[in-house]
Amino acid sequence: MDAKLKELATLIKGRDAKVIFFVGAGISTNCGIPDFRSPKTGLYSNLQKLNLPFPEAVFDINYFKKNPKAFYTLAEEMYPGKYLPSKFHYFIRLCQEKNILKRCYTQNIDALERVAGVHEDFIVEAHGSFAKVHCIKCGTEMDSVTWKKLMKKGIPRCQKCDSYVKPDIVFFGEPLPAKFFELWEKDRKDDFTVAIVAGTSLEVYPFAVLPAEISSRTTRVLMNREICADFEDCPRKSDLVMLADCDHTITKLVDLLGWHDDLEKLIQEGKKLIESPGTFALEDTTIKNEEKKVTKAEKTSKALAKKVAEAEKVVSSRKTDNSVDDLIKGIEKIEIKGEDTKR
Ligand code: OAD
């Protein structure tokens, strides 16, 4: 595995590297959230108490319509906010900070990519999230605070038509969000330096076909405890398969990249942010990230004002045209950096 890791580090360190992720429940098991299909520990092996006809029924829309209790027995426990992101989540964030992150397709509904500070423009929550709640019949939205309050008293119902409501998690039998198809239409035509597939059995469609559809000029990397789907059935010569705990693999990779301290810094900053009151609500995580963006933008505009003042001084003291040009170039550079902070 060490040779493969070195090859991966070289690719990531290369010029204009572009990284895309395809992730699943396995990147959150180190946070204390079980995955679905691991024998013994996976959620689907531990649902006996719900008396389901088959384990996936807990996320099946037709079953939910008749028997929402099974899902609601788990919903409160699964609601984002109780868990901290893993090293792997922070590695995705680090790729964002290094300007090499192009996209992160996730099947997870725990929102831990957002909690780790990955900007929503990069994230595609293919199986939806808890961020919004809607009535399954009339589509009326219910705010998540009301939903959580109602859940404490029983199974929440639509305040307009009295049907059941559910969070916008994609259940079996429901379509994936439009954002998934729109962005994949673009991304599938693009060439990336590496596509990192991690913590997923790749058993659920259409997500499972993404790594198979990725351009042949992209090097695919699997960071999983076991070999899965396409990497086993249709391997590519260039595939880098790393079968181990994904946090363990990331620890080794960041050492090779010389990014160990950068990752630790993000983890420590993240912990502080998360421990501050109120951060655990999904809405607040987005707000905190927006606040960070504003601070960055403020810094940029202060730097810009300083440069403008300097330029004014130069113009009034009639220095040569060249030095004015240099300053204008300086300002343009700051403006371009300012653009970056929007993502
Ligand atoms: P699975 O439970 O099917 O697969 C998780 C994979 O991650 C397995 O191959 C594990 O061996 C591996 N794994 C677990 N912990 C790991 C770790 N620390 N390091 C490396 N690998 C690890 O989960 P998903 O593929 O995400 O759908 O499942 C896909 C979908 O099936 C879910 O989104 C969910 C479920 O039904 C919905 O909720 C709609």
PDB file of N, CA and C in Angstrom, residues 60-131:
ATOM      1  N   ASP A  60     -37.944   2.829   2.993  1.00  0.00           N
ATOM      2  CA  ASP A  60     -38.706   2.570   1.777  1.00  0.00           C
ATOM      3  C   ASP A  60     -39.976   3.421   1.809  1.00  0.00           C
ATOM      4  N   ILE A  61     -40.193   4.195   0.750  1.00  0.00           N
ATOM      5  CA  ILE A  61     -41.292   5.167   0.781  1.00  0.00           C
ATOM      6  C   ILE A  61     -42.666   4.477   0.870  1.00  0.00           C
ATOM      7  N   ASN A  62     -42.829   3.328   0.197  1.00  0.00           N
ATOM      8  CA  ASN A  62     -44.138   2.659   0.248  1.00  0.00           C
ATOM      9  C   ASN A  62     -44.412   2.084   1.624  1.00  0.00           C
ATOM     10  N   TYR A  63     -43.356   1.569   2.251  1.00  0.00           N
ATOM     11  CA  TYR A  63     -43.510   1.055   3.616  1.00  0.00           C
ATOM     12  C   TYR A  63     -43.798   2.214   4.574  1.00  0.00           C
ATOM     13  N   PHE A  64     -43.094   3.333   4.382  1.00  0.00           N
ATOM     14  CA  PHE A  64     -43.267   4.501   5.253  1.00  0.00           C
ATOM     15  C   PHE A  64     -44.715   5.019   5.207  1.00  0.00           C
ATOM     16  N   LYS A  65     -45.307   5.004   4.014  1.00  0.00           N
ATOM     17  CA  LYS A  65     -46.676   5.523   3.865  1.00  0.00           C
ATOM     18  C   LYS A  65     -47.652   4.761   4.750  1.00  0.00           C
ATOM     19  N   LYS A  66     -47.373   3.447   4.941  1.00  0.00           N
ATOM     20  CA  LYS A  66     -48.291   2.638   5.754  1.00  0.00           C
ATOM     21  C   LYS A  66     -47.811   2.540   7.189  1.00  0.00           C
ATOM     22  N   ASN A  67     -46.489   2.593   7.352  1.00  0.00           N
ATOM     23  CA  ASN A  67     -45.942   2.359   8.693  1.00  0.00           C
ATOM     24  C   ASN A  67     -44.743   3.275   8.979  1.00  0.00           C
ATOM     25  N   PRO A  68     -45.016   4.542   9.297  1.00  0.00           N
ATOM     26  CA  PRO A  68     -43.908   5.489   9.480  1.00  0.00           C
ATOM     27  C   PRO A  68     -43.162   5.305  10.800  1.00  0.00           C
ATOM     28  N   LYS A  69     -43.734   4.446  11.667  1.00  0.00           N
ATOM     29  CA  LYS A  69     -43.165   4.323  13.012  1.00  0.00           C
ATOM     30  C   LYS A  69     -41.708   3.824  12.981  1.00  0.00           C
ATOM     31  N   ALA A  70     -41.444   2.885  12.066  1.00  0.00           N
ATOM     32  CA  ALA A  70     -40.096   2.301  12.019  1.00  0.00           C
ATOM     33  C   ALA A  70     -39.064   3.395  11.780  1.00  0.00           C
ATOM     34  N   PHE A  71     -39.311   4.244  10.767  1.00  0.00           N
ATOM     35  CA  PHE A  71     -38.356   5.316  10.486  1.00  0.00           C
ATOM     36  C   PHE A  71     -38.263   6.270  11.669  1.00  0.00           C
ATOM     37  N   TYR A  72     -39.430   6.620  12.243  1.00  0.00           N
ATOM     38  CA  TYR A  72     -39.404   7.601  13.343  1.00  0.00           C
ATOM     39  C   TYR A  72     -38.741   7.063  14.608  1.00  0.00           C
ATOM     40  N   THR A  73     -38.685   5.748  14.733  1.00  0.00           N
ATOM     41  CA  THR A  73     -37.982   5.179  15.889  1.00  0.00           C
ATOM     42  C   THR A  73     -36.487   5.501  15.787  1.00  0.00           C
ATOM     43  N   LEU A  74     -35.997   5.582  14.540  1.00  0.00           N
ATOM     44  CA  LEU A  74     -34.560   5.851  14.336  1.00  0.00           C
ATOM     45  C   LEU A  74     -34.251   7.328  14.122  1.00  0.00           C
ATOM     46  N   ALA A  75     -35.269   8.085  13.679  1.00  0.00           N
ATOM     47  CA  ALA A  75     -35.008   9.448  13.179  1.00  0.00           C
ATOM     48  C   ALA A  75     -34.297  10.341  14.186  1.00  0.00           C
ATOM     49  N   GLU A  76     -34.778  10.322  15.408  1.00  0.00           N
ATOM     50  CA  GLU A  76     -34.198  11.233  16.393  1.00  0.00           C
ATOM     51  C   GLU A  76     -32.717  10.918  16.626  1.00  0.00           C
ATOM     52  N   GLU A  77     -32.447   9.609  16.649  1.00  0.00           N
ATOM     53  CA  GLU A  77     -31.077   9.147  16.866  1.00  0.00           C
ATOM     54  C   GLU A  77     -30.166   9.539  15.698  1.00  0.00           C
ATOM     55  N   MET A  78     -30.742   9.529  14.504  1.00  0.00           N
ATOM     56  CA  MET A  78     -29.930   9.802  13.311  1.00  0.00           C
ATOM     57  C   MET A  78     -29.795  11.280  13.009  1.00  0.00           C
ATOM     58  N   TYR A  79     -30.633  12.122  13.662  1.00  0.00           N
ATOM     59  CA  TYR A  79     -30.621  13.551  13.318  1.00  0.00           C
ATOM     60  C   TYR A  79     -29.219  14.134  13.533  1.00  0.00           C
ATOM     61  N   PRO A  80     -28.719  14.878  12.530  1.00  0.00           N
ATOM     62  CA  PRO A  80     -27.352  15.396  12.645  1.00  0.00           C
ATOM     63  C   PRO A  80     -27.169  16.280  13.872  1.00  0.00           C
ATOM     64  N   GLY A  81     -25.980  16.252  14.427  1.00  0.00           N
ATOM     65  CA  GLY A  81     -25.712  17.144  15.549  1.00  0.00           C
ATOM     66  C   GLY A  81     -25.058  16.460  16.719  1.00  0.00           C
ATOM     67  N   LYS A  82     -25.150  15.130  16.757  1.00  0.00           N
ATOM     68  CA  LYS A  82     -24.583  14.444  17.926  1.00  0.00           C
ATOM     69  C   LYS A  82     -23.142  14.033  17.712  1.00  0.00           C
ATOM     70  N   TYR A  83     -22.704  14.091  16.465  1.00  0.00           N
ATOM     71  CA  TYR A  83     -21.398  13.510  16.151  1.00  0.00           C
ATOM     72  C   TYR A  83     -20.422  14.529  15.589  1.00  0.00           C
ATOM     73  N   LEU A  84     -19.133  14.262  15.822  1.00  0.00           N
ATOM     74  CA  LEU A  84     -18.079  15.131  15.278  1.00  0.00           C
ATOM     75  C   LEU A  84     -17.528  14.517  14.000  1.00  0.00           C
ATOM     76  N   PRO A  85     -17.094  15.345  13.054  1.00  0.00           N
ATOM     77  CA  PRO A  85     -16.532  14.802  11.805  1.00  0.00           C
ATOM     78  C   PRO A  85     -15.278  13.969  12.059  1.00  0.00           C
ATOM     79  N   SER A  86     -14.980  13.086  11.119  1.00  0.00           N
ATOM     80  CA  SER A  86     -13.779  12.245  11.221  1.00  0.00           C
ATOM     81  C   SER A  86     -12.606  12.938  10.515  1.00  0.00           C
ATOM     82  N   LYS A  87     -11.455  12.317  10.636  1.00  0.00           N
ATOM     83  CA  LYS A  87     -10.271  12.805   9.937  1.00  0.00           C
ATOM     84  C   LYS A  87     -10.544  12.891   8.434  1.00  0.00           C
ATOM     85  N   PHE A  88     -11.252  11.887   7.952  1.00  0.00           N
ATOM     86  CA  PHE A  88     -11.533  11.842   6.520  1.00  0.00           C
ATOM     87  C   PHE A  88     -12.348  13.067   6.086  1.00  0.00           C
ATOM     88  N   HIS A  89     -13.388  13.409   6.899  1.00  0.00           N
ATOM     89  CA  HIS A  89     -14.188  14.607   6.568  1.00  0.00           C
ATOM     90  C   HIS A  89     -13.300  15.839   6.507  1.00  0.00           C
ATOM     91  N   TYR A  90     -12.366  15.938   7.470  1.00  0.00           N
ATOM     92  CA  TYR A  90     -11.483  17.116   7.479  1.00  0.00           C
ATOM     93  C   TYR A  90     -10.488  17.083   6.323  1.00  0.00           C
ATOM     94  N   PHE A  91     -10.175  15.884   5.833  1.00  0.00           N
ATOM     95  CA  PHE A  91      -9.292  15.820   4.664  1.00  0.00           C
ATOM     96  C   PHE A  91     -10.005  16.410   3.435  1.00  0.00           C
ATOM     97  N   ILE A  92     -11.304  16.142   3.334  1.00  0.00           N
ATOM     98  CA  ILE A  92     -12.066  16.731   2.213  1.00  0.00           C
ATOM     99  C   ILE A  92     -11.997  18.262   2.326  1.00  0.00           C
ATOM    100  N   ARG A  93     -12.191  18.748   3.575  1.00  0.00           N
ATOM    101  CA  ARG A  93     -12.105  20.204   3.819  1.00  0.00           C
ATOM    102  C   ARG A  93     -10.699  20.729   3.462  1.00  0.00           C
ATOM    103  N   LEU A  94      -9.674  19.963   3.807  1.00  0.00           N
ATOM    104  CA  LEU A  94      -8.303  20.399   3.529  1.00  0.00           C
ATOM    105  C   LEU A  94      -8.088  20.544   2.016  1.00  0.00           C
ATOM    106  N   CYS A  95      -8.667  19.631   1.254  1.00  0.00           N
ATOM    107  CA  CYS A  95      -8.570  19.731  -0.212  1.00  0.00           C
ATOM    108  C   CYS A  95      -9.233  21.026  -0.691  1.00  0.00           C
ATOM    109  N   GLN A  96     -10.311  21.410  -0.002  1.00  0.00           N
ATOM    110  CA  GLN A  96     -10.962  22.686  -0.345  1.00  0.00           C
ATOM    111  C   GLN A  96     -10.004  23.851  -0.062  1.00  0.00           C
ATOM    112  N   GLU A  97      -9.363  23.810   1.108  1.00  0.00           N
ATOM    113  CA  GLU A  97      -8.436  24.891   1.480  1.00  0.00           C
ATOM    114  C   GLU A  97      -7.259  24.963   0.514  1.00  0.00           C
ATOM    115  N   LYS A  98      -6.855  23.800  -0.016  1.00  0.00           N
ATOM    116  CA  LYS A  98      -5.714  23.769  -0.951  1.00  0.00           C
ATOM    117  C   LYS A  98      -6.164  24.044  -2.388  1.00  0.00           C
ATOM    118  N   ASN A  99      -7.459  24.370  -2.536  1.00  0.00           N
ATOM    119  CA  ASN A  99      -8.021  24.669  -3.867  1.00  0.00           C
ATOM    120  C   ASN A  99      -7.935  23.520  -4.860  1.00  0.00           C
ATOM    121  N   ILE A 100      -7.965  22.291  -4.373  1.00  0.00           N
ATOM    122  CA  ILE A 100      -7.931  21.154  -5.310  1.00  0.00           C
ATOM    123  C   ILE A 100      -9.247  20.367  -5.281  1.00  0.00           C
ATOM    124  N   LEU A 101     -10.144  20.749  -4.368  1.00  0.00           N
ATOM    125  CA  LEU A 101     -11.425  20.025  -4.290  1.00  0.00           C
ATOM    126  C   LEU A 101     -12.345  20.492  -5.405  1.00  0.00           C
ATOM    127  N   LYS A 102     -12.865  19.529  -6.164  1.00  0.00           N
ATOM    128  CA  LYS A 102     -13.797  19.898  -7.226  1.00  0.00           C
ATOM    129  C   LYS A 102     -15.222  19.494  -6.866  1.00  0.00           C
ATOM    130  N   ARG A 103     -15.376  18.380  -6.197  1.00  0.00           N
ATOM    131  CA  ARG A 103     -16.736  17.969  -5.809  1.00  0.00           C
ATOM    132  C   ARG A 103     -16.661  16.850  -4.797  1.00  0.00           C
ATOM    133  N   CYS A 104     -17.709  16.758  -3.972  1.00  0.00           N
ATOM    134  CA  CYS A 104     -17.830  15.624  -3.054  1.00  0.00           C
ATOM    135  C   CYS A 104     -19.251  15.081  -3.139  1.00  0.00           C
ATOM    136  N   TYR A 105     -19.396  13.946  -3.803  1.00  0.00           N
ATOM    137  CA  TYR A 105     -20.694  13.263  -3.873  1.00  0.00           C
ATOM    138  C   TYR A 105     -20.788  12.368  -2.642  1.00  0.00           C
ATOM    139  N   THR A 106     -21.787  12.626  -1.811  1.00  0.00           N
ATOM    140  CA  THR A 106     -21.924  11.800  -0.607  1.00  0.00           C
ATOM    141  C   THR A 106     -23.290  11.133  -0.565  1.00  0.00           C
ATOM    142  N   GLN A 107     -23.288   9.891  -0.030  1.00  0.00           N
ATOM    143  CA  GLN A 107     -24.569   9.195   0.174  1.00  0.00           C
ATOM    144  C   GLN A 107     -25.049   9.429   1.598  1.00  0.00           C
ATOM    145  N   ASN A 108     -24.238  10.112   2.387  1.00  0.00           N
ATOM    146  CA  ASN A 108     -24.541  10.216   3.817  1.00  0.00           C
ATOM    147  C   ASN A 108     -25.549  11.316   4.128  1.00  0.00           C
ATOM    148  N   ILE A 109     -26.339  11.038   5.165  1.00  0.00           N
ATOM    149  CA  ILE A 109     -27.358  12.010   5.571  1.00  0.00           C
ATOM    150  C   ILE A 109     -26.971  12.638   6.910  1.00  0.00           C
ATOM    151  N   ASP A 110     -25.729  12.403   7.338  1.00  0.00           N
ATOM    152  CA  ASP A 110     -25.302  12.938   8.639  1.00  0.00           C
ATOM    153  C   ASP A 110     -24.766  14.368   8.553  1.00  0.00           C
ATOM    154  N   ALA A 111     -24.643  14.897   7.360  1.00  0.00           N
ATOM    155  CA  ALA A 111     -24.207  16.294   7.126  1.00  0.00           C
ATOM    156  C   ALA A 111     -22.810  16.593   7.677  1.00  0.00           C
ATOM    157  N   LEU A 112     -22.000  15.571   7.932  1.00  0.00           N
ATOM    158  CA  LEU A 112     -20.698  15.837   8.560  1.00  0.00           C
ATOM    159  C   LEU A 112     -19.703  16.520   7.613  1.00  0.00           C
ATOM    160  N   GLU A 113     -19.942  16.441   6.324  1.00  0.00           N
ATOM    161  CA  GLU A 113     -19.071  17.200   5.398  1.00  0.00           C
ATOM    162  C   GLU A 113     -19.287  18.689   5.660  1.00  0.00           C
ATOM    163  N   ARG A 114     -20.563  19.081   5.813  1.00  0.00           N
ATOM    164  CA  ARG A 114     -20.860  20.496   6.095  1.00  0.00           C
ATOM    165  C   ARG A 114     -20.302  20.911   7.442  1.00  0.00           C
ATOM    166  N   VAL A 115     -20.487  20.027   8.452  1.00  0.00           N
ATOM    167  CA  VAL A 115     -19.994  20.359   9.797  1.00  0.00           C
ATOM    168  C   VAL A 115     -18.480  20.565   9.764  1.00  0.00           C
ATOM    169  N   ALA A 116     -17.781  19.800   8.915  1.00  0.00           N
ATOM    170  CA  ALA A 116     -16.317  19.947   8.813  1.00  0.00           C
ATOM    171  C   ALA A 116     -15.934  21.222   8.057  1.00  0.00           C
ATOM    172  N   GLY A 117     -16.930  21.903   7.489  1.00  0.00           N
ATOM    173  CA  GLY A 117     -16.649  23.192   6.845  1.00  0.00           C
ATOM    174  C   GLY A 117     -16.491  23.121   5.332  1.00  0.00           C
ATOM    175  N   VAL A 118     -16.895  21.991   4.731  1.00  0.00           N
ATOM    176  CA  VAL A 118     -16.860  21.923   3.270  1.00  0.00           C
ATOM    177  C   VAL A 118     -18.027  22.777   2.759  1.00  0.00           C
ATOM    178  N   HIS A 119     -17.747  23.635   1.799  1.00  0.00           N
ATOM    179  CA  HIS A 119     -18.786  24.549   1.326  1.00  0.00           C
ATOM    180  C   HIS A 119     -19.832  23.793   0.525  1.00  0.00           C
ATOM    181  N   GLU A 120     -21.097  24.228   0.667  1.00  0.00           N
ATOM    182  CA  GLU A 120     -22.174  23.459   0.031  1.00  0.00           C
ATOM    183  C   GLU A 120     -22.084  23.429  -1.498  1.00  0.00           C
ATOM    184  N   ASP A 121     -21.363  24.390  -2.104  1.00  0.00           N
ATOM    185  CA  ASP A 121     -21.207  24.353  -3.568  1.00  0.00           C
ATOM    186  C   ASP A 121     -20.467  23.090  -4.019  1.00  0.00           C
ATOM    187  N   PHE A 122     -19.640  22.559  -3.134  1.00  0.00           N
ATOM    188  CA  PHE A 122     -18.857  21.374  -3.499  1.00  0.00           C
ATOM    189  C   PHE A 122     -19.597  20.070  -3.183  1.00  0.00           C
ATOM    190  N   ILE A 123     -20.602  20.157  -2.299  1.00  0.00           N
ATOM    191  CA  ILE A 123     -21.231  18.923  -1.809  1.00  0.00           C
ATOM    192  C   ILE A 123     -22.481  18.560  -2.603  1.00  0.00           C
ATOM    193  N   VAL A 124     -22.576  17.300  -2.972  1.00  0.00           N
ATOM    194  CA  VAL A 124     -23.820  16.793  -3.539  1.00  0.00           C
ATOM    195  C   VAL A 124     -24.329  15.710  -2.593  1.00  0.00           C
ATOM    196  N   GLU A 125     -25.397  16.030  -1.880  1.00  0.00           N
ATOM    197  CA  GLU A 125     -25.975  15.051  -0.949  1.00  0.00           C
ATOM    198  C   GLU A 125     -26.955  14.194  -1.742  1.00  0.00           C
ATOM    199  N   ALA A 126     -26.414  13.142  -2.335  1.00  0.00           N
ATOM    200  CA  ALA A 126     -27.188  12.352  -3.293  1.00  0.00           C
ATOM    201  C   ALA A 126     -28.420  11.705  -2.659  1.00  0.00           C
ATOM    202  N   HIS A 127     -28.341  11.381  -1.375  1.00  0.00           N
ATOM    203  CA  HIS A 127     -29.485  10.761  -0.719  1.00  0.00           C
ATOM    204  C   HIS A 127     -30.201  11.746   0.190  1.00  0.00           C
ATOM    205  N   GLY A 128     -30.046  13.030  -0.140  1.00  0.00           N
ATOM    206  CA  GLY A 128     -30.783  14.069   0.585  1.00  0.00           C
ATOM    207  C   GLY A 128     -30.209  14.351   1.958  1.00  0.00           C
ATOM    208  N   SER A 129     -31.014  15.043   2.761  1.00  0.00           N
ATOM    209  CA  SER A 129     -30.544  15.389   4.111  1.00  0.00           C
ATOM    210  C   SER A 129     -31.739  15.709   5.002  1.00  0.00           C
ATOM    211  N   PHE A 130     -31.438  15.987   6.261  1.00  0.00           N
ATOM    212  CA  PHE A 130     -32.474  16.343   7.225  1.00  0.00           C
ATOM    213  C   PHE A 130     -32.785  17.851   7.195  1.00  0.00           C
ATOM    214  N   ALA A 131     -32.086  18.588   6.306  1.00  0.00           N
ATOM    215  CA  ALA A 131     -32.177  20.048   6.367  1.00  0.00           C
ATOM    216  C   ALA A 131     -33.613  20.555   6.203  1.00  0.00           C
TER     217      ALA A 131
END
